[in-house]
Short mmCIF file of C-alpha atoms in Angstrom, two decimals:
data_model
loop_
_atom_site.label_atom_id
_atom_site.label_comp_id
_atom_site.label_asym_id
_atom_site.label_seq_id
_atom_site.Cartn_x
_atom_site.Cartn_y
_atom_site.Cartn_z
CA GLY A 1 185.16 223.62 7.62
CA GLU A 2 185.85 223.77 3.91
CA ASN A 3 185.01 220.71 1.85
CA VAL A 4 186.73 220.39 -1.53
CA GLU A 5 185.57 217.65 -3.88
CA GLN A 6 187.56 216.68 -6.96
CA HIS A 7 186.64 214.62 -10.02
CA PRO A 8 187.60 212.37 -11.63
CA SER A 9 189.91 210.38 -9.39
CA THR A 10 191.69 208.89 -12.41
CA LEU A 11 191.97 210.16 -15.97
CA SER A 12 193.66 208.60 -18.95
CA VAL A 13 194.18 210.55 -22.18
CA GLN A 14 196.22 210.13 -25.33
CA GLU A 15 199.13 212.41 -25.99
CA GLY A 16 197.95 215.57 -27.67
CA ASP A 17 194.43 215.41 -26.25
CA SER A 18 193.04 217.76 -23.63
CA ALA A 19 192.43 216.91 -19.97
CA VAL A 20 189.92 218.54 -17.64
CA ILE A 21 189.75 218.15 -13.86
CA LYS A 22 186.88 219.64 -11.88
CA CYS A 23 186.52 220.72 -8.25
CA THR A 24 183.78 222.10 -6.07
CA TYR A 25 184.09 223.88 -2.73
CA SER A 26 181.70 224.66 0.08
CA ASP A 27 183.00 227.77 1.88
CA SER A 28 181.55 230.86 0.20
CA ALA A 29 184.31 232.94 1.83
CA SER A 30 187.04 231.10 -0.10
CA ASN A 31 188.88 233.47 -2.44
CA TYR A 32 192.04 231.59 -3.47
CA PHE A 33 192.10 228.42 -5.60
CA PRO A 34 195.46 226.82 -6.47
CA TRP A 35 196.31 223.68 -8.38
CA TYR A 36 199.26 221.45 -7.50
CA LYS A 37 201.07 218.74 -9.44
CA GLN A 38 202.70 215.87 -7.59
CA GLU A 39 205.15 213.55 -9.29
CA LEU A 40 206.00 210.18 -7.82
CA GLY A 41 208.12 210.44 -4.69
CA LYS A 42 208.05 214.24 -4.59
CA GLY A 43 206.16 216.96 -2.80
CA PRO A 44 203.32 218.82 -4.53
CA GLN A 45 204.32 221.77 -6.71
CA LEU A 46 202.14 224.77 -7.49
CA ILE A 47 201.35 224.99 -11.21
CA ILE A 48 198.67 227.69 -11.36
CA ASP A 49 196.37 229.59 -9.04
CA ILE A 50 193.41 231.92 -9.36
CA ARG A 51 191.74 234.43 -7.11
CA SER A 52 188.03 235.01 -6.78
CA ASN A 53 188.07 238.32 -8.63
CA VAL A 54 189.21 236.57 -11.82
CA GLY A 55 187.16 234.15 -13.92
CA GLU A 56 189.94 232.57 -15.94
CA LYS A 57 193.72 232.39 -15.95
CA LYS A 58 196.03 230.80 -18.51
CA ASP A 59 199.70 229.85 -18.49
CA GLN A 60 200.89 228.24 -21.71
CA ARG A 61 199.13 224.85 -21.95
CA ILE A 62 197.31 225.04 -18.64
CA ALA A 63 194.31 227.15 -17.69
CA VAL A 64 191.99 227.43 -14.74
CA THR A 65 188.39 228.64 -14.75
CA LEU A 66 186.36 229.71 -11.74
CA ASN A 67 182.60 230.00 -11.30
CA LYS A 68 182.03 231.58 -7.89
CA THR A 69 178.27 231.43 -8.14
CA ALA A 70 178.31 227.68 -8.63
CA LYS A 71 181.36 227.24 -6.36
CA HIS A 72 183.34 225.22 -8.83
CA PHE A 73 186.66 225.59 -10.62
CA SER A 74 188.42 223.52 -13.25
CA LEU A 75 191.89 222.80 -14.57
CA HIS A 76 192.35 222.46 -18.32
CA ILE A 77 195.51 221.00 -19.84
CA THR A 78 195.77 221.21 -23.63
CA GLU A 79 198.10 219.30 -25.96
CA THR A 80 198.97 216.85 -23.20
CA GLN A 81 202.43 215.30 -23.10
CA PRO A 82 203.71 212.17 -21.29
CA GLU A 83 205.50 214.39 -18.76
CA ASP A 84 202.08 215.73 -17.70
CA SER A 85 201.42 212.32 -16.10
CA ALA A 86 201.15 212.95 -12.35
CA VAL A 87 198.65 213.43 -9.55
CA TYR A 88 196.89 216.80 -9.60
CA PHE A 89 195.31 218.41 -6.55
CA CYS A 90 192.93 221.33 -6.36
CA ALA A 91 192.59 223.37 -3.19
CA ALA A 92 190.62 226.24 -1.69
CA ASN A 93 191.48 228.48 1.20
CA SER A 94 189.42 228.70 4.36
CA GLY A 95 190.72 231.20 6.88
CA TYR A 96 194.43 230.48 7.35
CA ALA A 97 194.12 226.93 6.05
CA LEU A 98 194.40 225.50 2.55
CA ASN A 99 192.11 222.51 2.02
CA PHE A 100 192.84 220.02 -0.73
CA GLY A 101 190.77 217.74 -2.89
CA LYS A 102 191.62 214.04 -2.92
CA GLY A 103 193.56 214.22 -6.16
CA THR A 104 193.32 213.12 -9.78
CA SER A 105 195.82 210.64 -11.20
CA LEU A 106 196.42 211.70 -14.82
CA LEU A 107 198.03 209.27 -17.25
CA VAL A 108 199.06 210.51 -20.69
CA THR A 109 199.77 207.65 -23.06
CA PRO A 110 201.99 208.12 -26.14
CA ASN B 1 218.90 227.78 -2.10
CA ALA B 2 217.47 224.70 -0.33
CA GLY B 3 213.79 225.76 -0.02
CA VAL B 4 211.92 223.51 2.43
CA THR B 5 214.02 220.72 3.96
CA GLN B 6 212.46 217.78 5.78
CA THR B 7 214.30 215.17 7.80
CA PRO B 8 214.31 212.22 8.01
CA LYS B 9 213.06 210.96 4.63
CA PHE B 10 212.04 207.58 6.05
CA GLN B 11 211.30 206.43 9.59
CA VAL B 12 209.98 203.26 11.19
CA LEU B 13 208.59 203.45 14.73
CA LYS B 14 207.06 201.04 17.15
CA THR B 15 203.68 201.81 18.70
CA GLY B 16 204.12 204.13 21.66
CA GLN B 17 207.48 205.56 20.61
CA SER B 18 207.92 209.29 20.21
CA MET B 19 209.75 211.22 17.55
CA THR B 20 210.11 214.63 15.96
CA LEU B 21 209.85 215.32 12.24
CA GLN B 22 212.05 218.25 11.34
CA CYS B 23 211.20 221.00 8.89
CA ALA B 24 213.33 224.01 8.00
CA GLN B 25 212.95 226.68 5.33
CA ASP B 26 215.47 229.28 4.19
CA MET B 27 213.07 231.62 2.36
CA ASN B 28 212.14 233.75 5.38
CA HIS B 29 208.52 232.64 5.06
CA GLU B 30 206.16 233.57 7.86
CA TYR B 31 203.61 230.82 7.19
CA MET B 32 204.45 227.14 7.72
CA SER B 33 202.25 224.08 7.86
CA TRP B 34 202.21 220.30 8.17
CA TYR B 35 200.09 217.95 6.04
CA ARG B 36 199.68 214.22 6.00
CA GLN B 37 198.97 212.32 2.80
CA ASP B 38 197.18 208.99 2.84
CA PRO B 39 196.05 206.94 -0.17
CA GLY B 40 192.70 208.19 -1.46
CA MET B 41 192.53 210.94 1.18
CA GLY B 42 194.51 213.73 -0.43
CA LEU B 43 196.43 216.14 1.76
CA ARG B 44 195.02 216.91 5.20
CA LEU B 45 196.21 219.81 7.32
CA ILE B 46 197.60 218.88 10.76
CA HIS B 47 198.89 222.17 12.20
CA TYR B 48 199.96 225.52 10.87
CA SER B 49 201.80 228.62 12.01
CA VAL B 50 201.47 232.21 10.79
CA GLY B 51 204.69 233.32 12.48
CA ALA B 52 207.17 232.62 15.26
CA GLY B 53 205.36 231.87 18.50
CA ILE B 54 201.97 231.36 16.83
CA THR B 55 200.49 227.95 16.00
CA ASP B 56 197.01 226.61 15.39
CA GLN B 57 195.25 223.34 14.64
CA GLY B 58 194.21 222.10 11.25
CA GLU B 59 191.78 219.36 10.25
CA VAL B 60 193.57 216.39 11.90
CA PRO B 61 195.62 217.66 14.90
CA ASN B 62 195.07 214.81 17.39
CA GLY B 63 198.27 212.99 18.35
CA TYR B 64 200.56 215.75 17.08
CA ASN B 65 202.24 218.74 18.70
CA VAL B 66 204.03 221.66 17.11
CA SER B 67 205.99 224.71 18.18
CA ARG B 68 207.48 227.65 16.28
CA SER B 69 210.37 229.23 18.16
CA THR B 70 212.07 230.61 15.03
CA THR B 71 210.92 231.72 11.59
CA GLU B 72 212.99 228.97 9.95
CA ASP B 73 211.94 225.85 11.88
CA PHE B 74 208.60 224.13 12.43
CA PRO B 75 209.04 220.65 14.01
CA LEU B 76 206.17 218.16 14.28
CA ARG B 77 206.15 215.91 17.35
CA LEU B 78 204.48 212.56 17.75
CA LEU B 79 204.30 211.93 21.50
CA SER B 80 203.07 208.31 21.38
CA ALA B 81 203.00 206.91 17.87
CA ALA B 82 200.03 204.82 16.72
CA PRO B 83 199.60 202.68 13.57
CA SER B 84 196.97 205.19 12.36
CA GLN B 85 199.79 207.72 12.05
CA THR B 86 201.47 205.71 9.32
CA SER B 87 201.51 208.20 6.47
CA VAL B 88 203.62 210.50 4.34
CA TYR B 89 204.13 213.86 6.01
CA PHE B 90 204.74 217.08 4.12
CA CYS B 91 205.90 220.40 5.47
CA ALA B 92 205.07 223.52 3.48
CA SER B 93 205.81 227.22 3.77
CA SER B 94 204.52 230.41 2.22
CA TYR B 95 205.54 234.06 2.09
CA SER B 96 201.91 234.99 2.59
CA GLY B 97 200.89 235.89 6.11
CA THR B 98 197.26 235.25 5.24
CA GLY B 99 197.94 231.58 4.97
CA GLY B 100 198.13 228.88 2.34
CA GLU B 101 198.95 230.97 -0.70
CA LYS B 102 201.69 229.76 -3.05
CA LEU B 103 202.83 226.98 -0.72
CA PHE B 104 206.28 225.50 -1.21
CA PHE B 105 206.39 221.85 -0.17
CA GLY B 106 209.25 219.76 1.12
CA SER B 107 209.98 216.31 -0.29
CA GLY B 108 208.20 214.49 2.51
CA THR B 109 208.84 212.03 5.35
CA GLN B 110 207.49 208.52 4.98
CA LEU B 111 206.57 207.22 8.43
CA SER B 112 205.60 203.68 9.31
CA VAL B 113 204.30 202.80 12.78
CA LEU B 114 204.31 199.10 13.59
#
């Protein structure tokens, strides 16, 4: 089955700096790559997704890049704010399933 | 507009007890799924359904049963709870019939098995 690896597991940045989280996947048939944000005590929430026919997608301060040849994709958050502090998960589809990475705990310090 | 509703929010069971975690969505989504979340392990898929009457296994299905008699409901059954099933359980649904796209998650059920 699909194996999704995510790095780093923890990330601490100062407010205003950029944060980058990277993921790799194993299933060459995967064509959908979402990112989820999970705040404490809540369920994950979709923040951005990208399909395999697109190399980059941006939504305000967040962007995702995809390199299908290398089987890796990344989340970029610019001008980080304290409210960006959360756990972020990448995922890749495999058949009818969505497989998640183990998460990155992002801390944005004022 | 409730979205995905999970009940109960917290549950404590003794080893060997059975229980059902409830999940309901009011968005007319065809696809529903159950995940468990353990520290350092991310979210792992237990079972999923692409429509009423259709279910299939995910990565960690052992010890869990599901059924999908209606579009709205997708209960998860633990027939004989074990301490290894202590976890936070999330139900999720999607409009996409191809599975997993733009999942909406519930707020979770925290289960402890003693």
